[in-house]
C-alpha angles and dihedrals in degrees: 000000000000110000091229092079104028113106132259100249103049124100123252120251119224094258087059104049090050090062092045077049098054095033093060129105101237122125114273096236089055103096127243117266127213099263118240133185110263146203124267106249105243111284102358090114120081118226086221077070108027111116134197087248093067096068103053089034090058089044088049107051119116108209124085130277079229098073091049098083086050109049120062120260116265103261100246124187118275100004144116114264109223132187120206107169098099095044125019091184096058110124122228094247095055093052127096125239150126115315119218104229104217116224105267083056086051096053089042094053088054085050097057099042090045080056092053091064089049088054095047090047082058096053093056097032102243113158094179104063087036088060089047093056095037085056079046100055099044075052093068088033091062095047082056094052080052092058094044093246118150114249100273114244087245093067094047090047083050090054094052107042077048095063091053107048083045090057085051102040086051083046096053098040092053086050093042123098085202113069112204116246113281102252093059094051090055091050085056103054087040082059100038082053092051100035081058094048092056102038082051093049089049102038092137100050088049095055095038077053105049091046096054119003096177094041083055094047091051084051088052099045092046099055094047098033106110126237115274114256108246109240089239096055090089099043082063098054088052095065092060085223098171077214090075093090088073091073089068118100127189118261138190141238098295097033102278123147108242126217130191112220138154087227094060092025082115107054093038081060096051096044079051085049089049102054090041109117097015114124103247100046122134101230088191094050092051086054100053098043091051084049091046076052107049088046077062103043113112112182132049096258097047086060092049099053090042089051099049092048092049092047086055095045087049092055084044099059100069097046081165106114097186094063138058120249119254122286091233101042094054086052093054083045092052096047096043077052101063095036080066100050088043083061106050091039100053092041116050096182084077119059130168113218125176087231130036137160106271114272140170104279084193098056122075117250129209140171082257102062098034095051094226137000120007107234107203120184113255150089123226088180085073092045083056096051093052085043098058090041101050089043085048086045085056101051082045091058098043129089104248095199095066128072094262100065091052093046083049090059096055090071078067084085087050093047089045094055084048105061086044087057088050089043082045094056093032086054093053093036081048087222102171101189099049096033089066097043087059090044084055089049091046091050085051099066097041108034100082094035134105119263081246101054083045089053082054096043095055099038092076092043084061101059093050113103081224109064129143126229100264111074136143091250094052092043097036100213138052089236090055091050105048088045089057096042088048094043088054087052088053095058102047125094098248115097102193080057099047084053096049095051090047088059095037090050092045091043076058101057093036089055092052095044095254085144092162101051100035086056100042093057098045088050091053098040082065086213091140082072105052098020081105088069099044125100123276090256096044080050094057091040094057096047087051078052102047085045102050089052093047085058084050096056084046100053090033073064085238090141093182099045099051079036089069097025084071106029091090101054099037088049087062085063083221112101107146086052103056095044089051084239098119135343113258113220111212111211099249099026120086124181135231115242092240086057082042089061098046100052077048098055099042093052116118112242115253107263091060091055121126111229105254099198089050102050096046086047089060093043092056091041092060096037085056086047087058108019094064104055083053108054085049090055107054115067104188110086086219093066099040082069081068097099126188087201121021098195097055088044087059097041090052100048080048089060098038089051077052100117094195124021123201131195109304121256118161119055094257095051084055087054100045096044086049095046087056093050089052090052098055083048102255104137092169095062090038090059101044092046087053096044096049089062095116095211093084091074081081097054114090114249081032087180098038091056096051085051091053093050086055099049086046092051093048084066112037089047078053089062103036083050083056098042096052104039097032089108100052089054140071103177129012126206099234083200087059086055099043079054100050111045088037089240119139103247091239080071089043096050091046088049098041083043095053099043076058095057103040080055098237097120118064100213146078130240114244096201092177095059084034085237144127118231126202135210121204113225127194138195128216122227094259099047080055100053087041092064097037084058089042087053088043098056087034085062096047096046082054091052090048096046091051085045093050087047099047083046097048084043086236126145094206141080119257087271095068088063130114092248096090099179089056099036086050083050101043084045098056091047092045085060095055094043082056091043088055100041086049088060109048082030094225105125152117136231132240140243121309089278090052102049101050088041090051099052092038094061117222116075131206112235098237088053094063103105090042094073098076125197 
């Protein structure tokens, strides 16, 4: 084992001791002496090595204190070799040795030799290996310049003895018959470029230089000189007192001793500010130092300064963009955070403000020298927005079904109390820009809550000193706040958050069952129309929202209404992706990891997620609800391919090419066993079969909702009786149907009534005899031919007009066209295309705008053409 790395304490081998024995510095004709291990000389061991096995080695040995002044000391790593057997009595400090170069020496000495090569590159002329070392050396310029050392005098006399040979070499080369190759002509003029460039950055070092060399080089050698070692400091390390360690005092990068004071906070936060971003730079060093200064900070301003600059440094520590910031870290940032806003806001004579006039970040400022408000450069709007995303990339990267996730979540109450702080000091600066971007952040975390989480929410916001003027307590209810918080966002200048209060304020309606004004204001934002051009996140936004007020509709027991809600979103096949709740992988599409990232980054966490079984429960139930009186009521097989909803049509002729079918486990098996029941005309089994899916426990009104279905599932299996069975009859008892299907005959009289009207029911109501009497009508062939040939045009009209629309780039129909004498016809004659395919019930629907106008109801009138036949 190599003596450099044994320990202190450990006795020396023969083989050893031989070598000490030939490396030290006693006369050849004295003999050789039996090596023994021997004492350190006082002083000679350093406490940095210095282990807990020299002391008992030196107790233990067995040989005699005697023999020590005789033999030559162990070689032990780092440090001095001395040699004491011509002289006991030598001191340490008069002896020679090794001595250890410190780093500064170290970077010099690979200047110089790095300068060497330059020289000899001269010598033969190679441009090329002098632009290469010259790359080398502002390299190392530039590490210097890293570790706030001065440019050492060897670099500026480089530069200068470089000048000149270029000069000569340019001088040479235009004089010359013989051109140089062109590879070295393009390495001097690389070189001539750079070698301007750095005699330009350093101008004033090269004049001090040149007008006093050695004056420069005594500048140099003082500021990176070290201290002198005090005499006593060694006679401290040989005690072996453990309290040694006391005389030690923090030092910087370079060696300098830093202090912490309120008079250089200042510069000790501009030299922080300076290394922030280089590539070598400690973050946690950063971190501690700006904590040991704001401890220090005396004023106000000084506070202020300090804490912008340690929030920053927080949010730098983790550059990583895949992964979440440390829990700890984004504690120590909230609560820095707040102890910024409780500043500002308790004091109005500071404000931060995102743009000021220019002023000396070195000199104190006060209300007194600056006549009036101090303006100091920040934004806390943008510390609040990282804030809120890291503390959303958290919950992302975290498993939601263990307890950490959950006790996460909890630090949602803290980050709340903070953004109504930052609403609370933008309200009183009357900061209109940032005001509205914390009021968005505070929507976000109440709009899709329960009325109970909000409470909770609030209630901590109540007992802070900093609160802004809209509260719960001061609105009374959830709805009230949310409304006031929404109607300031309208008004503000800023369109995407206009948009995103709009969907957050109709999300709110649709969760507490508030159909018909979640859907009126959605119908007259128009956003249905210009959602395509919106953001990714706007995007994701608008489909939660278009989901949660199809549920409404569901549980509000409007079938056709939450049918078409969801039908868009269930036709794309991708649910999860659209809602930001998973990434769908198509089957021949693979994503690059950079694609991959970004779905990452944008899913919901998990506690914002909308349950997908249950959605698409309600979306089959209600397909089902629609789907099977249909299918009675049309007779041509052609037009029974015309399917409302085409997932639950193929979900349905899988089950029906089924040869056996077993109990029922999953949800769809329920809905299609009990589509088939309601088919054959069994309501009773198709409602129990519907009631006993167990995923309606999570829907609120668990109970509520059930009754509804069954209410639901009495009267369509009423229609789709009489649909079926209308031509084996001529008259029909209402009271046997009121019988059989358990409905009071006031609702089978409304129902039987309305299926007369629309037309879609070919009979009379003989109210005297309480019976429902049928006519047989008959088409003749060429009626029939006649309205196969009218479908036929009515569906390629419907194809032109979507192929006239994908080639203009228009979202509309052609009644939403300029032309307003042809968009008022096309119109008329769209509404009679959708009257009569109402009526024989053999129609499409329209593009995205028309269909969710259409089963939502109400229409705007410039939307009218856009619902085809």
């Amino acid at each position: 084992m190599s003596r450099f790395f044994r320990q202190a304490g450990d006795s020396d081998s023969d083989s050893e001791s031989s070598d000490d024995e030939s490396m030290s510095s006693g006369a050849e004709d004295v003999p050789q002496r039996p090596s023994a291990p021997a004492k350190t000389a006082p002083g000679s061991m350093s406490r940095f090595l210095k282990t807990a096995g020299s002391d008992s080695s030196d107790s233990d040995s067995d040989e005699d204190s005697d023999s020590d002044s005789d033999a030559p000391p162990p070689r032990r790593s780092g440090l001095p070799v001395v040699d004491d057997s011509d002289d006991e009595g030598e001191s340490d400090d008069e002896a020679p040795g090794v001595r250890i170069k410190s780093a500064s020496e170290r970077r010099l000495d690979e200047m110089k030799a790095t300068g060497k090569v330059i020289e000899n590159g001269l010598k033969i002329n190679d441009w090329v290996a002098i632009s290469n070392e010259f790359d080398k050396l502002a390299r190392m310029v530039q590490r210097q310049h890293n570790v706030s050392e001065p440019v050492p005098p060897f670099y500026i006399q480089t530069l200068v003895s470089l000048e000149g040979s270029l000069s000569t070499a340019v001088a040479k080369e235009k004089e010359a018959k013989k051109k140089m190759n062109a590879t070295n002509a393009k390495a001097l003029t690389a070189v001539k470029q750079k070698v301007k460039k750095a005699l330009k950055e350093y101008e004033g070092e090269v004049k001090k230089f040149q007008e006093d060399p050695e004056a420069f080089e005594r500048d140099y050698s003082a500021i990176v000189a070290p201290e002198p070692v005090a005499p006593g400091r060694r006679a401290v390390a040989q005690t072996g007192d453990d309290n040694a360690t006391d005389d030690f005092t923090t030092v910087g990068k370079g060696g300098k001793v830093m202090q912490f004071t309120s008079e250089g906070i200042f510069k000790n936060l501009q030299a922080v500010q300076e290394a922030r971003g280089k590539k070598n730079t400690d973050r946690a060093e950063q971190i501690r130092i700006l904590e040991k200064l704001l401890e220090v900070a005396a004023t106000s301003y000084q506070r202020i300064r300090v804490l912008l600059a340690l929030i920053s440094s927080r949010f730098d520590y983790n550059s990583s963009v895949s992964t979440h910031m440390p829990i700890e870290l984004w504690l120590h940032a909230q609560k820095e955070v707040d102890q910024l806003v409780a500043i500002v806001a308790s004091d109005g004579n500071y404000s931060i403000q995102e743009v000021t006039d220019e002023y000396d970040e070195l000199v104190e400022r006060s209300p007194a020298t600056e006549g009036g408000i101090v303006r100091i450069r920040g934004s806390i709007i943008s510390f609040i927005d990282r804030l809120d995303d890291e503390f959303t990339r958290s919950l992302q990267n975290i498993d939601p079904h263990g307890t950490e996730y959950v006790d996460r979540l909890k630090d949602e109450k803290g980050l709340y109390c903070t953004i109504c702080r930052a609403q609370a000091f933008y309200e009183k600066t009357k900061q209109d820009e940032p005001l509205g971007r914390v009021i968005m952040r505070r929507l976000e975390h109440i709009y899709s809550k329960p009325n109970a989480v909000v409470t909770a929410l609030e209630a901590a916001v109540d007992v802070s000193e900093i609160k802004p003027t809209m509260t719960l307590l001061v609105q009374g209810t959830t709805t009230t706040l949310i409304h006031s918080l929404c109607v300031y966002l309208y008004r503000s200048g800023n369109s995407l958050l206009r948009t995103r209060a709009m969907l957050s304020h109709i999300y709110h309606h649709a969760l507490h069952n508030e159909f018909y004004t979640a859907r009126d204001m959605l119908l007259m934002s128009h956003l249905q129309e210009s959602i395509h051009s919106a953001d990714v996140g706007t995007q994701i936004l608008y489909n939660r929202t278009v989901v949660q007020l199809g549920l409404c509709a569901f549980r509000s027991g409007l079938i056709k209404e939450a049918q078409a809600t969801l039908q868009e979103i269930f036709t794309t096949q991708r649910v999860k992706e659209l809602l930001a709740q998973g990434v769908h992988q198509q089957r021949f599409q693979v994503l690059t990891p950079e694609q991959e990232k970004a779905e990452k980054q944008r899913q919901l966490p998990f506690h914002m997620h909308i349950n997908t079984e249950l959605l698409e429960a309600a979306f089959l139930v209600s397909s089902m609800l629609v789907e099977v009186p249909l299918l009675a009521s049309i007779e041509s097989e052609e037009l029974k391919r015309k399917a409302i909803s085409k997932p639950f049509r193929r979900l349905l002729d899988f089950a029906d090419r089924q040869v056996f079918t077993g109990p029922p486990e999953s949800t769809r098996d329920h809905i299609m066993q009990a589509s088939k029941a309601l088919q054959d005309g069994d309501w009773e089994q198709c409602r129990d079969l519907i009631q006993s899916i167990k995923i309606w426990s999570l829907m609120p009104e668990a109970a509520s909702v059930k009754e509804m279905l069954a209410k639901r599932i009495q009267e369509q299996g009423l229609r789709t009786y009489l649909f079926t069975y209308a031509p084996h009859y001529s008259t029909l008892s209402i009271s046997l149907l009121s019988r059989t299907f358990s409905l009071p005959v006031n609702t089978v009289t409304s129902i039987v009534s309305k299926m007369i009207w629309n037309e879609e029911l070919s009979a009379s109501l003989d109210q005297s005899g309480d019976v429902v009497v049928f006519h047989r009508i008959e088409l003749s062939r060429t009626q029939q031919l006649a309205q196969t040939v009218a479908e036929k045009l009515a569906a390629m009209v419907d194809q032109s007009e979507k192929a006239l629309d994908a080639k203009m780039g228009g979202g509309g129909g052609w009644g939403d066209r300029t032309d307003g004498t042809k968009g008022d016809k096309r119109g008329e004659q769209a509404q009679e295309r959708r009257g009569r395919g109402e009526r024989t019930r053999g129609g499409t629907r329209g593009g995205r705008g028309g269909r969710f106008s259409q089963g939502l109801g109400n229409q705007m009138p410039g939307q009218r053409a856009q619902v085809a036949a």
